[in-house]
């Protein structure tokens, strides 16, 4: 029995009566397909065809228009030319129909707006336009024109698929179904003029039967809503997996100030999903692979895999692929090895991956005995039998053995079945029907298992108590920031910056230099000159007052030359830091996900290492340490043989602070610290800029 | 008509008469299966069952022993207990039978040796033991017990599969066959006591019909033979693809002197295959993916892909996966975009990836018209239609359209068909039968295409004229090398090393230091102390004679302390190099492939970049430049913004020289140069060691 907590969309998913509207101006194919599928299904309510073309169709009475319907059905399916849609929606609303599914494309913005206007007036809720509808598979109700098989009720599935793309959604559904994966719902949302993917997914969270929601996402504009859905799913122990199109394209950042491609779209999606414990899918077949693993009665408790095969080569390849996906192929315990030695021929292999040899053809029971020994081995979290036989008899025996061993033991088991052929299908089906995941290649098997193990070991959320105690500094935010202003703001939030003074004339500059101590750097401050190095308004390593004097005039001249209109707020005299490792920290406001923070090595390393770590902000210091630890360049910071060991904690603390600043200072678009010098004792910001929204 | 150039193995692949030996001590299953398959096949020769158990079986007269056969068949298939095998082989040899296939496992080394002994005596050639036999699919002849389908002659395939692992070979065969891939031969070689995978593959090179040979390799000990096979294949324009098990395991290098894991097994296989234009496969399904692409009448001429779909999402995902595999998704020409605008609805997408929208359901001809526009577009090398429909009618129309457009146009086309279902199978089969490759997921499609494009653009072999003019220095090779000896040898071959002198007493050392110029380094030379830094027998940056005096005694004391038995050959006084980028060059003799060379950044970078480039030696300077260019750290050598630009050519030249030294000096096991200082003007070896075999 399916229970919706709250009633939202219930009538859409499980309508009593359904009307199907077929406009004569449309070609009628969709209308007729819908009707046929619904009639061939387990749907028991009334079906009202609304069409001017027929008075009766497939034994059903037709109605000429919506107003003449005997009652208001729960759902109306609409196949019409786009220009007619707003009118049909209004009529349906007036009749009191609560839900409409629009198959026709919204075509252009104007028609979508008109539809929206009708919605506001009437209270009807719309799925589409450009939706291909939905399948309530548990109850056997198809509200679509997009499948060609009769839909019978298939209870017992725990997986729902919600797809913005209609045809991709149905293609994934048919493809996964072909592989034996059962879904409880498929909902395609199309152009989302009203009900969208997140609303549907949110409602499905209320279905206690559902363990796994798979989302195919295209256009996400409201990151907060997405993340809040992820959080609610986690609270309810529902796993979410996301297939996102177009992460590789151009960045959603369009800031004209974008100095470097330090954070890209792909990384932000990766971070957002990982930080919320959401599984990232990259291809359609991963949907069925993952769904298959979720059917396991005993999910893997860890990464230790035992492989068993009658082909030495197949076993080795399976082990190779596991290792390359960060799974482990541990040595078996001596007791287990001894048992295998007694059981298997001497030319087999009695450790992991176990090789039964072709002896299995003569003694098929070897398989079960070996499998049970492995399922009993404490060193293993999951056992993968790899099947390569093309013999029907042997295939059947092997499948039955796997099935019965699996049911008897309390360990995770997935099967990699390489051989194929119609004759073998019944044996493979036997396994699938017992909810044993079956893969037909090593890579997919290892990849899906690794993803599931990583997911089940992840505890994604920030520990709030670990956040720095943080209060927004009550100060009017500047409209434009020079380096000096930016560092002042950072310093107000407790971040170390270089000792420096803003000077208005040469004598102030010389006095400042004497106070700070030589050598010093001179930098002209102007909100109109952000690329100071290119404009050559910086002088470094000035060793005495004479050098300061020369540099003062020279840099100001260059500033005037580089931009005659530039407003000059002064010249900064700054201490020179000569020790430490250059890193950079960058925080930005992403149009979808809001504040993000990134850290990596700076200076020459940025150019070639392409090595950075990104998270949604804010992050705690511990979480920032994790970001730094996964950098390829981490050994350089921590110190490798023969090199300096720097103060990693001070860098992590700064990353956490910066992430909190962009979090609370909502008018800041971007904070760029490049470089920060990480030293033996502390970290100091040497240059920075801040851009207001 | 298949033509073997030379007659080798011809009778094995295409026997006139076949004997099947079934020992009563074996269980007889294999014997009976073999018999059944052969009788159900297109084989027209005589079949002689040899068994004591029956006088007649399946209508065939049985023979009690081999000697009573009426004539010598071309092949005898042997199913018996291992201990009987040597005797059976002897009898078969005595009868004059030219080929035997042994299904039974060789079990232990002793029986294999006994079989080998029989071979030497009789002239019979053996496939196996532990082979599952072979299929001559072109002629419809199964010499195996491992398939369950009747084998009819299937001419027209250009792909052969040779597998050491028998069950994996047959599993790959059935799996690829299920996907519509046709093979001409499948040969499994098993324990390879006589005929092995390379002999079989070499013979198949003589079959003019074969374009692609796929090898599954396990134990390769003779790298020279493998590489020479690759070369012959390239000469004959036959493509070779290799699936190799166990590249990830422990290295084949077992040198006790292995100072760092600078070259691993995986890299060496990668290098060996890439340098010989061999395609590297990593999973079983890649076999069918690749074979499918080889059926293309118009192979892709470049990496520019056009995508067409009726689902926006599917098109975007296809494009994403292409990009992540280094394929290009170019903008279409303005003329093409204009044509698409006139043809497609306004809410479609008229550039790459083209979106037809669901309008295709109403107007299926849109598909063909669009496809033909893309096939005509000069900006594209290959077109990928992505099909997501679940409607039978539409699927059929789309398939027919793809087929006819493909046949009419001269451009590469592969299909990504995401939707599934029994109803759709006939449409998909239609494409496959027209030799259009069909993939069911984005990743496999993009990966296989990328592999084929890369392969067709590769010209792997070294240009011999580019090799440095090189002559082996006629000098007795030392048994043991100190750093001084190693650098001397390198210098004899024209490699720059630090200026240095080997001194026998303090006054010589001081004199050397004065000549070289301060600061200098002091290093104690001993073949028994290779890890000089750990033993602290090095003194750096000595600024005057006083410092040299102190260091001289100190380092010698430490040497004595670190190893009282150490033979000291003297103390080297060496110039100090303070400028330049530390790199390292390593050359080794691999047990399978012989000399290999590797280059990468040195010093602290080794520890964290894990960034190196490996090739089989020798390499030309151009080829060494290619090795350096693909390093992640290349920008550091070439010079990035604000950093020094170093002399890359001098490093490449050194890599080429080192690769030639290990090539000609066959008694050297390992040359390790760490570091070499790459400077603005040249590259200089600062430290090195050499290990004799």
Coordinates of N, CA, C and O in Angstrom, one line a residue, chain A residues 466-585:
Chain A
X466 N 31.7 22.7 14.1 CA 33.1 22.9 13.7 C 33.3 24.3 13.0 O 34.5 24.6 12.7
X467 N 32.3 25.0 12.7 CA 32.4 26.2 12.0 C 33.1 27.3 12.9 O 32.9 27.3 14.1
X468 N 33.9 28.2 12.3 CA 34.5 29.2 13.2 C 33.4 30.1 13.7 O 32.4 30.3 13.1
X469 N 33.6 30.5 15.0 CA 32.6 31.4 15.5 C 32.7 32.7 14.7 O 33.8 33.3 14.6
X470 N 31.6 33.1 14.2 CA 31.7 34.1 13.1 C 30.6 35.1 13.1 O 29.4 34.7 13.3
X471 N 30.9 36.3 13.1 CA 29.9 37.4 13.1 C 30.2 38.3 11.9 O 31.4 38.7 11.7
X472 N 29.2 38.8 11.3 CA 29.3 39.7 10.2 C 29.8 41.0 10.7 O 29.3 41.6 11.7
X473 N 30.9 41.6 10.2 CA 31.4 42.9 10.6 C 30.5 43.9 10.2 O 30.1 44.0 9.0
X474 N 30.0 44.8 11.1 CA 29.0 45.8 10.8 C 29.7 47.0 10.2 O 30.0 47.9 10.8
X475 N 29.9 46.9 8.9 CA 30.5 48.0 8.2 C 29.9 48.1 6.8 O 29.7 47.1 6.2
X476 N 29.7 49.3 6.4 CA 29.2 49.5 5.1 C 30.2 48.9 4.1 O 31.4 49.2 4.1
X477 N 29.7 48.1 3.1 CA 30.5 47.5 2.1 C 30.9 48.5 1.0 O 30.0 49.3 0.6
X478 N 32.2 48.6 0.7 CA 32.6 49.5 -0.4 C 31.9 49.1 -1.7 O 31.6 48.0 -1.9
X479 N 31.8 50.1 -2.6 CA 31.3 49.8 -3.9 C 32.4 49.2 -4.8 O 32.2 48.3 -5.5
X480 N 33.6 49.7 -4.6 CA 34.7 49.2 -5.3 C 35.9 49.0 -4.4 O 36.0 49.7 -3.4
X481 N 36.7 47.9 -4.7 CA 37.7 47.6 -3.8 C 39.1 47.7 -4.5 O 39.3 47.1 -5.5
X482 N 40.0 48.4 -3.9 CA 41.4 48.2 -4.3 C 42.0 47.0 -3.5 O 41.3 46.5 -2.6
X483 N 43.2 46.6 -3.8 CA 43.9 45.6 -3.1 C 43.9 46.0 -1.6 O 43.6 45.1 -0.7
X484 N 44.2 47.2 -1.3 CA 44.3 47.7 0.1 C 42.9 47.5 0.8 O 42.9 47.0 1.9
X485 N 41.9 47.9 0.1 CA 40.5 47.8 0.7 C 40.2 46.3 0.9 O 39.6 45.9 2.0
X486 N 40.5 45.5 -0.1 CA 40.2 44.1 0.0 C 40.9 43.4 1.2 O 40.3 42.7 2.0
X487 N 42.2 43.7 1.4 CA 42.9 43.2 2.5 C 42.4 43.7 3.8 O 42.5 43.0 4.8
X488 N 42.0 45.0 3.8 CA 41.5 45.5 5.1 C 40.2 44.7 5.5 O 40.1 44.4 6.6
X489 N 39.3 44.5 4.5 CA 38.1 43.7 4.8 C 38.5 42.3 5.4 O 38.0 41.9 6.4
X490 N 39.4 41.7 4.6 CA 39.8 40.3 5.1 C 40.4 40.4 6.5 O 40.1 39.5 7.3
X491 N 41.2 41.4 6.7 CA 41.9 41.5 8.0 C 40.8 41.8 9.1 O 41.0 41.3 10.3
X492 N 39.8 42.5 8.8 CA 38.7 42.7 9.8 C 38.0 41.4 10.2 O 37.5 41.3 11.3
X493 N 38.1 40.4 9.3 CA 37.6 39.1 9.6 C 38.6 38.2 10.2 O 38.4 37.0 10.2
X494 N 39.8 38.8 10.6 CA 40.8 37.9 11.3 C 41.8 37.2 10.4 O 42.4 36.3 10.8
X495 N 41.8 37.7 9.1 CA 42.8 37.0 8.2 C 44.1 37.8 8.2 O 44.1 39.1 8.0
X496 N 45.2 37.1 8.3 CA 46.5 37.7 8.2 C 46.8 38.3 6.9 O 46.7 37.6 5.9
X497 N 47.2 39.6 6.8 CA 47.6 40.2 5.5 C 49.0 40.8 5.7 O 49.5 40.9 6.9
X498 N 49.7 41.2 4.6 CA 51.0 41.8 4.8 C 50.9 43.1 5.6 O 49.8 43.8 5.5
X499 N 51.9 43.5 6.3 CA 51.9 44.8 6.9 C 52.1 45.8 5.8 O 52.9 45.7 4.9
X500 N 51.2 46.8 5.9 CA 51.3 47.8 4.8 C 50.6 49.1 5.2 O 49.8 49.1 6.1
X501 N 50.9 50.2 4.5 CA 50.3 51.5 4.8 C 49.9 52.2 3.5 O 50.7 52.1 2.5
X502 N 48.7 52.8 3.5 CA 48.3 53.5 2.3 C 48.8 55.0 2.5 O 48.5 55.6 3.4
X503 N 49.6 55.4 1.5 CA 50.3 56.7 1.7 C 49.8 57.7 0.6 O 49.5 57.3 -0.6
X504 N 49.8 59.0 0.9 CA 49.3 60.0 0.0 C 50.4 60.8 -0.7 O 50.1 61.5 -1.6
X505 N 51.6 60.7 -0.1 CA 52.7 61.4 -0.7 C 54.0 60.7 -0.4 O 54.0 59.7 0.4
X506 N 55.0 61.2 -1.0 CA 56.3 60.5 -1.0 C 56.8 60.4 0.5 O 57.3 59.4 0.9
X507 N 56.7 61.5 1.2 CA 57.3 61.5 2.5 C 56.5 60.5 3.4 O 57.1 59.8 4.2
X508 N 55.2 60.4 3.3 CA 54.5 59.4 4.0 C 55.0 58.0 3.6 O 55.1 57.1 4.5
X509 N 55.3 57.8 2.3 CA 55.7 56.5 1.8 C 57.1 56.2 2.4 O 57.3 55.0 2.9
X510 N 58.0 57.1 2.5 CA 59.3 56.8 3.0 C 59.2 56.5 4.5 O 59.8 55.6 5.0
X511 N 58.4 57.3 5.2 CA 58.2 57.1 6.6 C 57.6 55.7 6.9 O 58.1 54.9 7.7
X512 N 56.6 55.3 6.0 CA 56.0 54.0 6.2 C 57.1 52.9 5.9 O 57.2 51.9 6.7
X513 N 57.9 53.1 4.9 CA 58.9 52.1 4.6 C 59.9 51.9 5.8 O 60.3 50.8 6.1
X514 N 60.3 53.1 6.4 CA 61.2 53.0 7.5 C 60.5 52.2 8.7 O 61.2 51.4 9.3
X515 N 59.3 52.5 8.9 CA 58.6 51.8 10.0 C 58.4 50.3 9.7 O 58.7 49.4 10.6
X516 N 58.1 49.9 8.5 CA 57.9 48.5 8.1 C 59.2 47.8 8.1 O 59.3 46.7 8.5
X517 N 60.2 48.5 7.6 CA 61.6 47.9 7.4 C 61.8 47.4 6.0 O 60.9 46.8 5.4
X518 N 63.0 47.7 5.5 CA 63.3 47.4 4.1 C 63.6 45.9 4.0 O 64.0 45.3 5.0
X519 N 63.5 45.3 2.9 CA 63.0 45.8 1.7 C 61.5 45.9 1.7 O 60.8 45.2 2.4
X520 N 60.9 46.8 0.9 CA 59.5 47.0 0.8 C 59.0 46.9 -0.7 O 59.8 46.9 -1.6
X521 N 57.7 46.8 -0.8 CA 57.1 46.9 -2.1 C 56.2 48.1 -2.2 O 55.7 48.6 -1.2
X522 N 56.1 48.7 -3.4 CA 55.2 49.8 -3.6 C 54.2 49.4 -4.6 O 54.5 48.8 -5.6
X523 N 52.9 49.7 -4.3 CA 51.8 49.4 -5.3 C 50.9 50.6 -5.4 O 50.4 51.0 -4.3
X524 N 50.6 51.0 -6.6 CA 49.6 52.1 -6.7 C 48.2 51.5 -6.6 O 47.9 50.5 -7.2
X525 N 47.4 52.1 -5.8 CA 46.0 51.7 -5.5 C 45.0 52.5 -6.4 O 45.0 53.7 -6.3
X526 N 44.2 51.7 -7.2 CA 43.2 52.4 -8.0 C 42.1 51.4 -8.3 O 42.4 50.3 -8.7
X527 N 40.9 51.7 -8.0 CA 39.8 50.8 -8.4 C 39.7 50.6 -9.9 O 39.1 49.6 -10.3
X528 N 40.4 51.4 -10.6 CA 40.3 51.3 -12.1 C 41.5 50.5 -12.6 O 41.6 50.2 -13.8
X529 N 42.5 50.1 -11.8 CA 43.6 49.3 -12.2 C 43.7 48.1 -11.4 O 44.3 48.1 -10.3
X530 N 43.0 47.0 -11.8 CA 43.0 45.8 -11.0 C 44.2 44.9 -11.4 O 44.7 44.2 -10.6
X531 N 44.6 45.0 -12.7 CA 45.7 44.1 -13.1 C 47.0 44.9 -13.0 O 47.5 45.4 -13.9
X532 N 47.4 45.0 -11.7 CA 48.6 45.9 -11.4 C 49.9 45.4 -12.0 O 50.6 46.3 -12.5
X533 N 50.1 44.1 -12.1 CA 51.3 43.7 -12.7 C 51.4 44.1 -14.2 O 52.4 44.6 -14.6
X534 N 50.3 43.8 -14.9 CA 50.3 44.2 -16.3 C 50.5 45.7 -16.5 O 51.2 46.1 -17.5
X535 N 49.9 46.5 -15.6 CA 50.0 48.0 -15.7 C 51.4 48.5 -15.2 O 51.7 49.7 -15.3
X536 N 52.1 47.5 -14.7 CA 53.5 47.8 -14.1 C 53.5 49.0 -13.1 O 54.3 49.8 -13.0
X537 N 52.4 48.9 -12.2 CA 52.3 49.9 -11.2 C 52.8 49.4 -9.8 O 52.4 49.8 -8.8
X538 N 53.6 48.3 -9.9 CA 54.2 47.7 -8.7 C 55.7 47.8 -8.8 O 56.3 47.6 -9.8
X539 N 56.3 48.1 -7.6 CA 57.8 48.0 -7.6 C 58.1 47.2 -6.4 O 57.6 47.4 -5.3
X540 N 59.0 46.2 -6.6 CA 59.3 45.2 -5.6 C 60.7 45.4 -5.0 O 61.6 46.0 -5.7
X541 N 60.9 44.9 -3.8 CA 62.3 44.7 -3.3 C 63.1 46.0 -3.2 O 64.3 46.1 -3.5
X542 N 62.4 47.1 -2.8 CA 63.0 48.4 -2.6 C 63.9 48.4 -1.4 O 63.3 48.1 -0.3
X543 N 65.2 48.7 -1.5 CA 66.1 48.4 -0.4 C 66.4 49.6 0.5 O 66.9 49.5 1.6
X544 N 66.1 50.8 0.0 CA 66.3 52.0 0.8 C 65.4 53.2 0.4 O 64.7 53.0 -0.6
X545 N 65.5 54.3 1.1 CA 64.6 55.4 0.8 C 64.8 56.0 -0.6 O 63.9 56.4 -1.2
X546 N 66.1 55.9 -1.1 CA 66.4 56.3 -2.5 C 65.6 55.5 -3.5 O 64.9 56.1 -4.4
X547 N 65.5 54.2 -3.3 CA 64.8 53.3 -4.2 C 63.3 53.6 -4.1 O 62.6 53.5 -5.1
X548 N 62.8 53.9 -2.9 CA 61.4 54.2 -2.7 C 61.1 55.5 -3.4 O 60.1 55.6 -4.1
X549 N 62.0 56.5 -3.3 CA 61.8 57.7 -4.0 C 61.6 57.5 -5.5 O 60.7 58.0 -6.1
X550 N 62.5 56.8 -6.1 CA 62.5 56.6 -7.5 C 61.2 55.8 -7.9 O 60.6 56.2 -8.9
X551 N 60.9 54.8 -7.2 CA 59.8 54.0 -7.5 C 58.5 54.7 -7.4 O 57.5 54.5 -8.2
X552 N 58.4 55.6 -6.4 CA 57.1 56.3 -6.1 C 56.7 57.1 -7.4 O 55.6 56.9 -7.9
X553 N 57.6 57.9 -7.9 CA 57.3 58.7 -9.1 C 57.0 57.8 -10.3 O 56.0 58.0 -11.0
X554 N 57.8 56.8 -10.4 CA 57.8 55.9 -11.6 C 56.4 55.2 -11.7 O 55.8 55.1 -12.7
X555 N 56.0 54.6 -10.6 CA 54.8 53.8 -10.6 C 53.6 54.7 -10.8 O 52.7 54.3 -11.5
X556 N 53.6 55.9 -10.2 CA 52.4 56.8 -10.5 C 52.4 57.2 -11.9 O 51.3 57.3 -12.5
X557 N 53.5 57.5 -12.5 CA 53.6 57.8 -13.9 C 52.9 56.7 -14.8 O 52.2 57.0 -15.7
X558 N 53.4 55.5 -14.5 CA 52.8 54.4 -15.3 C 51.3 54.2 -15.1 O 50.6 53.8 -16.0
X559 N 50.9 54.5 -13.9 CA 49.4 54.4 -13.6 C 48.7 55.4 -14.5 O 47.7 55.0 -15.2
X560 N 49.2 56.6 -14.6 CA 48.6 57.6 -15.4 C 48.6 57.2 -16.9 O 47.7 57.5 -17.6
X561 N 49.7 56.6 -17.3 CA 49.9 56.2 -18.6 C 49.0 55.1 -19.0 O 48.4 55.0 -20.1
X562 N 48.8 54.1 -18.1 CA 48.0 52.9 -18.3 C 46.6 53.3 -18.4 O 45.8 52.7 -19.2
X563 N 46.1 54.3 -17.6 CA 44.7 54.7 -17.6 C 44.6 56.1 -17.1 O 44.6 56.3 -15.9
X564 N 44.6 57.1 -18.0 CA 44.6 58.5 -17.7 C 43.4 58.9 -16.8 O 43.5 59.8 -16.0
X565 N 42.4 58.1 -16.9 CA 41.1 58.5 -16.1 C 41.2 57.8 -14.8 O 40.2 58.0 -14.0
X566 N 42.1 57.0 -14.5 CA 42.1 56.1 -13.3 C 42.1 57.0 -12.0 O 42.9 58.0 -11.9
X567 N 41.2 56.7 -11.1 CA 41.1 57.3 -9.8 C 42.2 56.7 -8.9 O 42.2 55.5 -8.8
X568 N 43.1 57.5 -8.4 CA 44.2 56.9 -7.6 C 43.8 57.2 -6.1 O 43.6 58.3 -5.7
X569 N 43.7 56.1 -5.3 CA 43.4 56.3 -3.9 C 44.7 56.4 -3.0 O 44.6 56.6 -1.8
X570 N 45.8 56.2 -3.7 CA 47.1 56.3 -2.9 C 48.1 55.3 -3.3 O 47.9 54.5 -4.3
X571 N 49.2 55.2 -2.6 CA 50.3 54.2 -2.9 C 50.5 53.4 -1.6 O 50.6 54.0 -0.6
X572 N 50.4 52.1 -1.8 CA 50.6 51.3 -0.6 C 52.1 50.9 -0.5 O 52.7 50.5 -1.5
X573 N 52.6 51.0 0.7 CA 53.9 50.5 1.0 C 53.8 49.3 1.8 O 53.0 49.2 2.8
X574 N 54.4 48.2 1.3 CA 54.1 46.9 1.8 C 55.3 46.1 2.2 O 56.3 46.2 1.5
X575 N 55.3 45.3 3.2 CA 56.4 44.5 3.6 C 56.6 43.4 2.5 O 55.7 43.0 1.8
X576 N 57.9 43.0 2.2 CA 58.2 42.0 1.3 C 58.3 40.7 2.0 O 59.0 40.5 3.0
X577 N 57.5 39.7 1.5 CA 57.7 38.3 2.1 C 58.5 37.5 1.1 O 58.1 37.4 -0.1
X578 N 59.5 36.9 1.6 CA 60.4 36.2 0.6 C 60.3 34.7 0.9 O 60.9 33.9 0.1
X579 N 59.7 34.3 2.0 CA 59.7 32.9 2.3 C 58.2 32.4 2.2 O 57.3 33.1 2.4
X580 N 58.1 31.1 1.9 CA 56.8 30.5 1.9 C 56.4 30.0 0.6 O 57.0 30.2 -0.4
X581 N 55.3 29.2 0.6 CA 54.8 28.6 -0.6 C 53.6 29.4 -1.1 O 52.7 29.7 -0.4
X582 N 53.6 29.7 -2.4 CA 52.4 30.5 -3.0 C 51.2 29.6 -3.2 O 51.3 28.6 -3.9
X583 N 50.1 30.0 -2.5 CA 48.9 29.3 -2.8 C 47.8 30.3 -3.2 O 48.1 31.5 -3.2
X584 N 46.7 29.9 -3.6 CA 45.6 30.8 -3.9 C 44.3 30.3 -3.3 O 44.0 29.1 -3.3
X585 N 43.4 31.3 -2.9 CA 42.1 30.9 -2.4 C 41.1 31.8 -3.2 O 41.4 33.0 -3.4

